XYZ file of C-alpha atoms in Angstrom:
585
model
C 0.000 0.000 0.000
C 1.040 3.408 -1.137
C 1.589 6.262 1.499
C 1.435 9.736 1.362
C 3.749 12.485 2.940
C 3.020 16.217 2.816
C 4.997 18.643 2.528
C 3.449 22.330 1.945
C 5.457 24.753 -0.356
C 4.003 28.162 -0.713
C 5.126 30.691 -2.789
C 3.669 34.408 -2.053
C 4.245 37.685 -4.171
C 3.913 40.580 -2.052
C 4.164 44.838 -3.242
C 4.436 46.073 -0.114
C 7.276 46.848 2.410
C 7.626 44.893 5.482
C 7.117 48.150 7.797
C 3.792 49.228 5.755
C 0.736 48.287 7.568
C -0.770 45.581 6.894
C 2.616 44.099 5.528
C 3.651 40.133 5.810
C 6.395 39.699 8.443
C 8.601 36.779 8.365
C 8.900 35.055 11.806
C 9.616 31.148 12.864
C 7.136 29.878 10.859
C 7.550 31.402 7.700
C 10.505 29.436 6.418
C 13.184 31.310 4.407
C 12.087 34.657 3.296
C 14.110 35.910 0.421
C 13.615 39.687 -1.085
C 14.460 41.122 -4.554
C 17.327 43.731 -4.690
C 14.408 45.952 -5.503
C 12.087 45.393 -2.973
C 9.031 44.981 -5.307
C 8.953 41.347 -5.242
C 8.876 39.224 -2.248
C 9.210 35.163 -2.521
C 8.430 33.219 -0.231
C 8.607 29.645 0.321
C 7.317 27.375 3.660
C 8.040 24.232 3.939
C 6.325 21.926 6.859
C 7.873 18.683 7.101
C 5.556 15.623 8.105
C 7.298 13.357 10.250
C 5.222 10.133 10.503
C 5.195 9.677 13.802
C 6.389 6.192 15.063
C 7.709 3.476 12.436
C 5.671 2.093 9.697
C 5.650 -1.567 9.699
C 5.272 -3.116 6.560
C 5.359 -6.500 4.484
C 8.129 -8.029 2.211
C 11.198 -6.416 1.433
C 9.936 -3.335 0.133
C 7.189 -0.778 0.051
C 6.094 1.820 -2.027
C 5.781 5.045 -0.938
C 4.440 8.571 -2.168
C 5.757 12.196 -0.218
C 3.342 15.054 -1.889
C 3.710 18.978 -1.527
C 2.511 21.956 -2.788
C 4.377 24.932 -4.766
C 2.802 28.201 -5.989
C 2.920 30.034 -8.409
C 2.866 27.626 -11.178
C 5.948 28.466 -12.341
C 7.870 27.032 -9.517
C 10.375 24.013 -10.299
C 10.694 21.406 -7.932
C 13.075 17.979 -7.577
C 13.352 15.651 -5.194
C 16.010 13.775 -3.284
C 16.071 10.519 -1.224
C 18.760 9.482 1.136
C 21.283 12.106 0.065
C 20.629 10.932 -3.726
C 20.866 12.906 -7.113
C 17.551 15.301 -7.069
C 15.497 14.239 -10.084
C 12.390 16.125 -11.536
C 9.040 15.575 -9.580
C 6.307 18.097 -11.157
C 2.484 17.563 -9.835
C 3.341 17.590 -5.891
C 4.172 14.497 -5.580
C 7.455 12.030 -5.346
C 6.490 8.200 -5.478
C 9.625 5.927 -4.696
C 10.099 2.523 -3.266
C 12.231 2.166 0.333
C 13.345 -0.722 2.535
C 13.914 -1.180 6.036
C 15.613 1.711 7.676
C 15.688 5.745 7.969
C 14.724 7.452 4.998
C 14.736 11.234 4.210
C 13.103 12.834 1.482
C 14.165 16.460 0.437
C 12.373 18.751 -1.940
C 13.792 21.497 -3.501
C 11.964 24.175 -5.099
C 12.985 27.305 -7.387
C 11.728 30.574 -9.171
C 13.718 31.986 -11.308
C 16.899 32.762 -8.898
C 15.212 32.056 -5.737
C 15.703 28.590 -3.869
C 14.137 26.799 -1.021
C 14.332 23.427 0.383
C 13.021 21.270 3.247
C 12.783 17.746 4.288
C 10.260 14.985 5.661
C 12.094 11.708 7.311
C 10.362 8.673 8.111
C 11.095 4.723 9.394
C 10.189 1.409 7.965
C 10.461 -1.658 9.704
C 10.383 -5.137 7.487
C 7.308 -6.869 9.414
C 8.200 -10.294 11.723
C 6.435 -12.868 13.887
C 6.699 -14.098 16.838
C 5.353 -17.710 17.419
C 5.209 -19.847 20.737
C 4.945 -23.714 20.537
C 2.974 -24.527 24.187
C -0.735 -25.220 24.971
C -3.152 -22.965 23.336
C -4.223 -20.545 25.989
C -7.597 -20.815 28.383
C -8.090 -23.205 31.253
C -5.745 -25.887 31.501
C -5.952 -29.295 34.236
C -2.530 -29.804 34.350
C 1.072 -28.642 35.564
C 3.129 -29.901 33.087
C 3.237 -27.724 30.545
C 6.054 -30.044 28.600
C 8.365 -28.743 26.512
C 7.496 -24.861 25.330
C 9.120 -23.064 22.389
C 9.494 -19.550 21.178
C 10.612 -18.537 17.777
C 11.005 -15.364 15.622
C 11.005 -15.543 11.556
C 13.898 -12.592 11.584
C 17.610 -13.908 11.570
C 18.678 -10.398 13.274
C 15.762 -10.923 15.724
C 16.720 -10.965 19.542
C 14.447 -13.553 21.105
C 13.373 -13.686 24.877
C 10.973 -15.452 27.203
C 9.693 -15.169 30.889
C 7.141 -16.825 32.623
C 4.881 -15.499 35.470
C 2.688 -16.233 38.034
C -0.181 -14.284 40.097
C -0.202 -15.013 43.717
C -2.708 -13.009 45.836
C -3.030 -10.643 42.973
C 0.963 -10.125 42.672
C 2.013 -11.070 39.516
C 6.155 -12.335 39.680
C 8.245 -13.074 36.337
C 11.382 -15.086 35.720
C 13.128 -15.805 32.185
C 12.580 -18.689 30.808
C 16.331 -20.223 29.678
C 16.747 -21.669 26.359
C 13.606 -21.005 25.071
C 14.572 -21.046 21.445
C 15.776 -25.125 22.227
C 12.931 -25.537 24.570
C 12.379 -25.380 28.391
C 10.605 -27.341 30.212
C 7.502 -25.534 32.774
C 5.131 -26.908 35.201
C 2.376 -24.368 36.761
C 2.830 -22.837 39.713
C -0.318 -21.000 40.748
C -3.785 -20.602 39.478
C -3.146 -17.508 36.706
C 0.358 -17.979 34.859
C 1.081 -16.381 31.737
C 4.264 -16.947 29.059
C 5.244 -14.485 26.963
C 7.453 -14.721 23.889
C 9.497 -11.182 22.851
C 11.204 -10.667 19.773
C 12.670 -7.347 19.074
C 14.944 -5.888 16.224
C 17.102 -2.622 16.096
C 16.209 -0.362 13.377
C 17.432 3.153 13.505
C 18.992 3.076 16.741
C 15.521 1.945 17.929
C 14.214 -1.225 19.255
C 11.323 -2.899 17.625
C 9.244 -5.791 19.332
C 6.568 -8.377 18.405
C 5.544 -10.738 21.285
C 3.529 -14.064 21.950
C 1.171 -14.347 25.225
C -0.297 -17.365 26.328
C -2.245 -17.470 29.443
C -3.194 -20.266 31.848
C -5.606 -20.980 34.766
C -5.559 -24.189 36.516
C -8.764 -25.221 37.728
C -10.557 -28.737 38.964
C -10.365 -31.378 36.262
C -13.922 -32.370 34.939
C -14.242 -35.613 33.318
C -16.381 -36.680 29.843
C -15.533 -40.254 30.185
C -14.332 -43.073 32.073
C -13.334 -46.909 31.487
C -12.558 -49.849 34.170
C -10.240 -52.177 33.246
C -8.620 -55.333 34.959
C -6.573 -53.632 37.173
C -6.433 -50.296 35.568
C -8.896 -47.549 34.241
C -8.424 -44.279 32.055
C -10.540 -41.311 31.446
C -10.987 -38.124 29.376
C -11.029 -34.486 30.184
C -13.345 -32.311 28.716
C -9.908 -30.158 26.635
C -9.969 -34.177 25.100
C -6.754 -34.905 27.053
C -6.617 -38.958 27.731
C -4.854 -40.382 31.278
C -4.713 -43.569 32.768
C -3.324 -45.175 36.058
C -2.990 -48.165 37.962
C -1.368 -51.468 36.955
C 0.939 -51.030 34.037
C 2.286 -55.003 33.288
C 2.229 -54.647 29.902
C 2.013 -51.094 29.083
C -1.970 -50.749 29.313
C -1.065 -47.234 30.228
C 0.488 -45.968 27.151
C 3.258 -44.269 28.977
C 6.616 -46.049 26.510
C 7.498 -48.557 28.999
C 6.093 -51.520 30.527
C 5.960 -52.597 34.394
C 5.015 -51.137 37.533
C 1.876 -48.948 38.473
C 0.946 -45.805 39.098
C -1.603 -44.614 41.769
C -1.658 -40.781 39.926
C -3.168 -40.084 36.258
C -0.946 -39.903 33.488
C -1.437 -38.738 30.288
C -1.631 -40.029 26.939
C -0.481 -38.069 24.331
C -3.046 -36.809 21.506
C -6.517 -35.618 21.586
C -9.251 -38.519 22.198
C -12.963 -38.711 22.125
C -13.262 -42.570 23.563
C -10.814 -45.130 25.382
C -11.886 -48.234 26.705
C -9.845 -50.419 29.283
C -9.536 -53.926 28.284
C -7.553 -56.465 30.786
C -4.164 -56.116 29.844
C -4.582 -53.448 26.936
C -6.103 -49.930 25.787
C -7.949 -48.999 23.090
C -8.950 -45.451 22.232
C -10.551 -43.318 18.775
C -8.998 -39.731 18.870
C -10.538 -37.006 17.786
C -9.805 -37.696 14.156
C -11.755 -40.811 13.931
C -8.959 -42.719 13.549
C -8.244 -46.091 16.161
C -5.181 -46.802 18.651
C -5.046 -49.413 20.907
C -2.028 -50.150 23.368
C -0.769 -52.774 25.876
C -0.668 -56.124 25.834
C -0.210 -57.381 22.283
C -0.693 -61.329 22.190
C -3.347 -62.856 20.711
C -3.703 -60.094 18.212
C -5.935 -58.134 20.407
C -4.257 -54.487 19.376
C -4.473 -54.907 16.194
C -1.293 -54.314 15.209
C -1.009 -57.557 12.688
C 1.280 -59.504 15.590
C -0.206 -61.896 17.892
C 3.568 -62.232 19.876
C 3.407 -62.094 23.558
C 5.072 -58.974 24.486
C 3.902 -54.994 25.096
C 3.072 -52.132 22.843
C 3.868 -49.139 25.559
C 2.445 -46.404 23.152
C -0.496 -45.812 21.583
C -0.390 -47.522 18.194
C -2.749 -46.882 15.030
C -4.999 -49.694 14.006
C -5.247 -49.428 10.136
C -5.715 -46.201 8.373
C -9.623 -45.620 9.161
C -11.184 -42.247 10.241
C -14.446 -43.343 10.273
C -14.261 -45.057 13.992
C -17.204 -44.594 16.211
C -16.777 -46.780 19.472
C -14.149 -49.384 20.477
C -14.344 -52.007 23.480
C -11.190 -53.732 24.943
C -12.027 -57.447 26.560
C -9.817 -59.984 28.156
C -7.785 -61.022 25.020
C -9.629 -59.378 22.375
C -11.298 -56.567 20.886
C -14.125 -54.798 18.704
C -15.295 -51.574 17.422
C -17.668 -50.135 15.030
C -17.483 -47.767 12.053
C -20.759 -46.847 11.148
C -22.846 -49.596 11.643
C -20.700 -52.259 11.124
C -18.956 -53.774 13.740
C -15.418 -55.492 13.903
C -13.704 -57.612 15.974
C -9.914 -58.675 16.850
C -7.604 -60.933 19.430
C -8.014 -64.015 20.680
C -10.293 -66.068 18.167
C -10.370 -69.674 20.051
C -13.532 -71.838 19.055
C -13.958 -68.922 16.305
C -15.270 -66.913 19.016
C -14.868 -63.289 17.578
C -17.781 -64.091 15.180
C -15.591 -63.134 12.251
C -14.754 -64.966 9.089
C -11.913 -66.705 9.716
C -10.947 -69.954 11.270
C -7.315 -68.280 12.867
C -7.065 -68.887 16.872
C -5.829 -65.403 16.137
C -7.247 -62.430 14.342
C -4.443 -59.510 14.271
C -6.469 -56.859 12.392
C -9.839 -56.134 12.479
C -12.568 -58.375 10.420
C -16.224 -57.366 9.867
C -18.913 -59.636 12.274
C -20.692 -61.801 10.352
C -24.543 -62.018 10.376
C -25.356 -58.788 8.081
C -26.717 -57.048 11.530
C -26.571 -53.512 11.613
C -25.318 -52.355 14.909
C -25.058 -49.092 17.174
C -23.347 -50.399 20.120
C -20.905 -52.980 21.353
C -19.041 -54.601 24.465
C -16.301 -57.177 24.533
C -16.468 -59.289 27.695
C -13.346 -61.790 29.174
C -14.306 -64.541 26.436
C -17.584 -62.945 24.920
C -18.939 -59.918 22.984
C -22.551 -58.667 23.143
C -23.908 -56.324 20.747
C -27.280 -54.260 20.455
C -28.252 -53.781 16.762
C -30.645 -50.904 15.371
C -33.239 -52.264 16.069
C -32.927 -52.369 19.425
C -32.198 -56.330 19.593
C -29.275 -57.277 21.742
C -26.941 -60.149 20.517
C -24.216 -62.187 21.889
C -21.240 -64.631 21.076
C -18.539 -66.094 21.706
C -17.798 -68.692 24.704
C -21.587 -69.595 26.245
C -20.836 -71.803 29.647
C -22.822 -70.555 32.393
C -25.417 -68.771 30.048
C -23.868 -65.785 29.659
C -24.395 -65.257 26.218
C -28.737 -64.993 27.234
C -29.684 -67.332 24.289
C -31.216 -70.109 26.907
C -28.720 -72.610 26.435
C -25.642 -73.078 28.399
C -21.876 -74.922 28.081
C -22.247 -73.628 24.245
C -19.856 -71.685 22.237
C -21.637 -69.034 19.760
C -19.587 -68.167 16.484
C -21.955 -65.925 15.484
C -24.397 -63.132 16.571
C -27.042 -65.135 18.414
C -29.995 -63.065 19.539
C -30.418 -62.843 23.395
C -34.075 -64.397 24.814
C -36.205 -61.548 24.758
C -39.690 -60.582 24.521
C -40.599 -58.924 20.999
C -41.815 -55.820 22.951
C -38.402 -55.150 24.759
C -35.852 -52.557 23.360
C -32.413 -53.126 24.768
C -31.010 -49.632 25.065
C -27.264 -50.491 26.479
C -25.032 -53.689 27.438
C -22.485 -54.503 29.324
C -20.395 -58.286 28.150
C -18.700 -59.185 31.766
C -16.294 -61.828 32.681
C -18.674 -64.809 33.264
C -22.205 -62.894 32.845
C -24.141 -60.134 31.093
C -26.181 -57.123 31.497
C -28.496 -54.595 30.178
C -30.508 -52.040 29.966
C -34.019 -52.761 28.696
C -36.388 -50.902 27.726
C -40.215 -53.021 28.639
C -43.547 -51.154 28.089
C -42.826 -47.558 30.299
C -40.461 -48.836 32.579
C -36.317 -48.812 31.848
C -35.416 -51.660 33.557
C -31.594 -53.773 34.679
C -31.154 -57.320 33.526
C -28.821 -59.898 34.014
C -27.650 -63.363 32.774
C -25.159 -65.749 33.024
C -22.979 -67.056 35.861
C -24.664 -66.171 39.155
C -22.423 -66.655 41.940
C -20.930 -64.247 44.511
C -24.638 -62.539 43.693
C -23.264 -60.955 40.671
C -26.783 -61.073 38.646
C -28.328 -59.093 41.440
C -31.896 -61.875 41.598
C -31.362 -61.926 45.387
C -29.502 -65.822 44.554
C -25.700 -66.012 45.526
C -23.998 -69.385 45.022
C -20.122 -69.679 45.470
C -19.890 -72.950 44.217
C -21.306 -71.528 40.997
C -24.140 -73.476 40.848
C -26.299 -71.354 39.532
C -26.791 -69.862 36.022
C -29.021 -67.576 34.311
C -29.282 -68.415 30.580
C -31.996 -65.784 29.873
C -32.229 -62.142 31.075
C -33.257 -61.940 34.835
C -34.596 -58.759 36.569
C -32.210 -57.367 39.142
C -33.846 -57.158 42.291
C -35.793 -54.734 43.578
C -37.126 -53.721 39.709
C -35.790 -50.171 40.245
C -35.468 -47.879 37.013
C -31.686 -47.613 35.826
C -29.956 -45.956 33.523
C -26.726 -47.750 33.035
C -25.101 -50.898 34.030
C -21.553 -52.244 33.970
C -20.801 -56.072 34.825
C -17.382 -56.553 36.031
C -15.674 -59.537 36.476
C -17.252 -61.017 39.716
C -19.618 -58.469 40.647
C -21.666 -56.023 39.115
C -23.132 -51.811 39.364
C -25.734 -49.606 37.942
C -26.809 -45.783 38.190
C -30.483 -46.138 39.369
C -33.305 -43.500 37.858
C -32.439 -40.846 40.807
C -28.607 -40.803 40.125
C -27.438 -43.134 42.788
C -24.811 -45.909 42.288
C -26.131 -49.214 43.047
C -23.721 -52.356 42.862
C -24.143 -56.241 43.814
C -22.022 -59.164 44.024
C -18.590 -60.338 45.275
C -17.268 -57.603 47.969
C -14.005 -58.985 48.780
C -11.995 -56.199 48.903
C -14.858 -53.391 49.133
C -15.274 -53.501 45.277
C -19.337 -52.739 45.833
C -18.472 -49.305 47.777
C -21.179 -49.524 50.367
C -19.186 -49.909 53.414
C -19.429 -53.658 53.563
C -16.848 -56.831 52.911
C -19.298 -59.205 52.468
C -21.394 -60.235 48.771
C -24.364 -58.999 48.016
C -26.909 -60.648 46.239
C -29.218 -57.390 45.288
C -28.438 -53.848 44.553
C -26.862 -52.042 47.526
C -26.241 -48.300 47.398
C -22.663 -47.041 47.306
C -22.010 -44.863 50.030
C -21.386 -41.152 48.241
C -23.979 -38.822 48.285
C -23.116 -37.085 44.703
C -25.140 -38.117 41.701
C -24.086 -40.366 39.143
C -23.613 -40.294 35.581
C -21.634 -43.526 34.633
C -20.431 -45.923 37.069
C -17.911 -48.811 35.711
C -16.203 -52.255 37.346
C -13.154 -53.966 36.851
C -11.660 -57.061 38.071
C -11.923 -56.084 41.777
C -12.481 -52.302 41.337
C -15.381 -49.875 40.372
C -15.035 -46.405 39.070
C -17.906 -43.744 38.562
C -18.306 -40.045 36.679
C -20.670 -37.515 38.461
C -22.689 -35.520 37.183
C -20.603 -32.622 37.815
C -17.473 -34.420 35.793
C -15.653 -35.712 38.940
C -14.265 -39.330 38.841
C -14.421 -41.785 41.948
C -13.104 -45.041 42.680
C -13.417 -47.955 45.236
C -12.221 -51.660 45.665
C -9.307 -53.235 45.822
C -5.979 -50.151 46.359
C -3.427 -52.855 45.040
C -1.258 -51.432 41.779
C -2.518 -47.583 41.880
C -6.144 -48.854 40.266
C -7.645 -45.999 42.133
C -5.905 -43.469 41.135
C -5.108 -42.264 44.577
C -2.650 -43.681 46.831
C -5.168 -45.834 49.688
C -8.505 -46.013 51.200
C -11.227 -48.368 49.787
C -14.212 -46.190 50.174
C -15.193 -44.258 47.639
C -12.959 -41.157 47.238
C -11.948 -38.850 43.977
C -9.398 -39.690 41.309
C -6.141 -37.412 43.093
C -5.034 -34.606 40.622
C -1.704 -33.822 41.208
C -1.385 -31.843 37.742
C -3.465 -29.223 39.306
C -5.971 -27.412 41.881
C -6.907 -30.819 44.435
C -10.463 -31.370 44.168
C -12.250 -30.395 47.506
């Protein structure tokens, strides 16, 4: 863009004297006053210089620019000079010319007959530059760790600095940040921080600065989503940040290294919308759509295309998909669904997967047989159960104890067998367990739990426990008490449930206070576990349970062993610790 200077030559013609009245009188702002030898004639020429203020900053290497003025009478001559250059003709009050980066001075001379006058405009470009920072985008963050932040200018002259500061009771304190250009290294230290990125370049004799500002405020973590594995569980943060603790034998937790535990979250790089905690091994869909599972890698159940016994400590893409809707991790195998197909992987014995192939393994995901169209899925320890569009519910794999609901028992479906059900029920969730099954089912007005399978420890919730294992359910049975739920999870040997009025409700084995109501010993129907905050998902493990309130907290209870908890001790049911950030109250 083209811009304009002024500068205002005036030439006069005056017949008078200078001590007549009325006369013109030269003074400061008259410029040079020149007279004729015979007094008749008096030229004179102002000039007023324009400045320009501050520095222009402009784009590229160059810019075009146009200084204008004004000379009277007509017959004035006027040239122009730039930088101490050759003065070249520039008739029509104006002088277009293209400048770099720097100081530039522009004089214009102008003449009548033997009279002269000359005055000058200066002015100061400055080539345009950024300033970028590589760290988290700015707004409320749940975390310390900022990891590894960056600043960087685009100018090679550029002088590049960084400091980071905190607010404490309204005192904001700043230190430099070392080696920002490499990368440093910053945790939060208070609620408000704020990083700043400076880059600055002398032009002139004058310093000129572009800068970067991110700001942070740490506040309680809320959680979208939650999943309870064996002897871990993960969850997701509503800024789509994915962490997982507890037992980390063969990687489950996605961390680059295998072994060990760890009772405090820790994240998993990427941006997620679902994870799901298998036994030994994680499977997630970022936001992309595209699938990652982790962990535990034998039997083909991550889907890398290797059924070798041995760990996969970071998050590795299953095929090149983008189209991935949900994913369930089981014992030793897996299944998700794209669309409304579903797919299954891992551990294929008795072709239990209910895929198209006879392998013992399946190291990629195949499509399920049976042409169903399906909208949700869960992979149990040696079992999947499926609910298609139609609101049908479906199960395969190994049948013993009745757990796939199809009324017979010690059977092993290969395909999609439909669960026993009356043609009026819609089954509107489900929940594949170790040894049993349950739902959600929708009968007439009333959004009722069911459960099937293997009934000991009180698992099923019919009021029936039997340790020796005894007893079965090969159809859906009501849970007692015919409350109203909205979700149900079955675990391995016991089983929970967020009733119609938000409270968590769990039965079955209680060894190591896995039901959360205060007790050690089994229960046979739904008992209440003992927190008075509404519910919005609750989820069990092997010998752990894990809920999301309402509010986007996450609690745990059961067994403390390996971190599962995400909190040092204390069976009862307590919050996820957040050492990243504020501590939950």
């Amino acid at each position: 863009m083209r811009k304009a200077w002024w500068v205002a030559l005036v030439v006069g013609v005056c017949a008078c004297s200078g001590d007549e009245p009325g006369g013109q009188q030269s003074g400061p702002d008259a410029g040079e006053v020149s007279d004729t030898d015979t007094g008749e004639l008096s030229l004179t020429l102002t000039a007023t210089p324009e400045s320009g203020g501050e520095a222009s900053v402009f784009a590229g290497e160059t810019t075009s620019e146009e200084v204008r003025f004004e000379c009277g009478p007509a017959e004035c001559v006027t040239e122009c000079s730039h930088n101490d250059g050759a003065f070249v003709a520039c008739p029509d009050g104006r002088f277009e010319l293209e400048v770099g980066e720097g100081e530039h001075q522009v004089v214009v001379r102008a003449s009548l007959g033997e009279e002269r006058v000359e005055e000058s405009t200066s002015f100061v470009r400055v080539r345009d530059f950024g300033v970028s920072l590589e760290a988290p985008l700015s707004g409320e963050r749940y975390y310390r760790d900022l990891g590894l932040v960056r600043g960087a200018c685009d100018r090679e002259d550029c002088v590049l600095s960084c400091e980071f500061c905190a607010v404490v009771d309204g005192t904001e304190s700043c230190v430099a940040v070392e080696s920002c250009e490499q990368g440093a290294a910053l945790e939060l230290s208070a609620v408000e921080s704020r990083l700043k990125a400076q880059g600055c370049v002398e032009v002139a004799g004058e310093s000129y600065c572009r800068e970067e500002v991110r700001s942070y405020a740490m506040v309680d973590p809320v959680w979208t989503q939650l999943s309870v594995g064996g002897a871990h569980s993960c969850g997701i943060l509503d800024d789509q940040s994915l962490w997982c603790w507890g037992s980390n034998s063969a990687g489950q937790l996605g961390q680059g290294a295998s072994g060990g535990s760890e009772s405090q979250a820790q994240r998993v790089g990427g941006a997620w919308e679902e994870v799901s905690a298998g036994r030994e091994h994680t499977c997630g869909i970022q936001v992309d759509g595209s699938l990652w599972c982790w962990g535990q890698q034998e039997y083909g159940r991550v889907g890398n295309g290797s059924d070798a016994y041995g760990s996969v400590t970071s998050p590795q893409r299953v095929g090149s998909a983008t189209d991935w809707a949900e994913v369930s991790a089981g014992g030793q195998h897996s299944c998700g669904r794209r669309g409304t197909n579903l797919f299954c992987w891992g551990h294929n014995t008795g072709e239990r997967l209910g895929v198209e192939s006879h392998a013992s393994e399946v190291t990629t995901p195949l499509l399920v047989g049976g042409g169903l169209s399906w909208e949700q899925v869960s992979a149990g320890g040696e079992h999947v159960c499926g609910i298609s569009t139609q609101g049908k519910a479906y199960c395969w794999g190994r049948g013993d104890s009745g757990r796939l609901g199809n009324g017979a028992d010690e059977a092993i479906g290969t395909s999609p067998t439909e669960v026993d059900a009356l043609s009026s029920w819609s089954f509107l969730q489900i929940s594949a367990g170790g040894e049993h099954t349950c739902a959600i089912v929708q009968t007439g007005s009333a959004v009722r739990a069911y459960c099937w399978g293997a009934g000991s420890y009180g698992r099923l919730g019919t009021e029936v426990t039997d340790h020796d294992a005894h007893y079965h359910e090969r159809s859906p049975a009501l849970v007692d008490g015919g409350a109203e739920y909205s979700q149900v999870s079955a675990g391995v040997r016991h089983s929970c449930g967020v009733d119609a009025e938000g409270r968590g409700q769990c039965w079955g084995s209680n060894s190591d206070r896995q039901l959360g109501d205060g007790r050690t010993g089994d229960a046979a129907s739904p008992s209440a576990v003992n927190q008075s905050d509404d519910f919005a998902w609750i989820g069990t493990g092997e010998m752990h349970s894990c809920a999301l309130t309402q509010v986007g907290e996450a609690w745990c209870w059961g067994q403390v062993v390996d971190g599962r908890l995400g909190r040092e001790s204390d069976a009862a049911p307590g919050p996820v610790a957040w050492p990243h950030g504020l501590a939950q109250d």
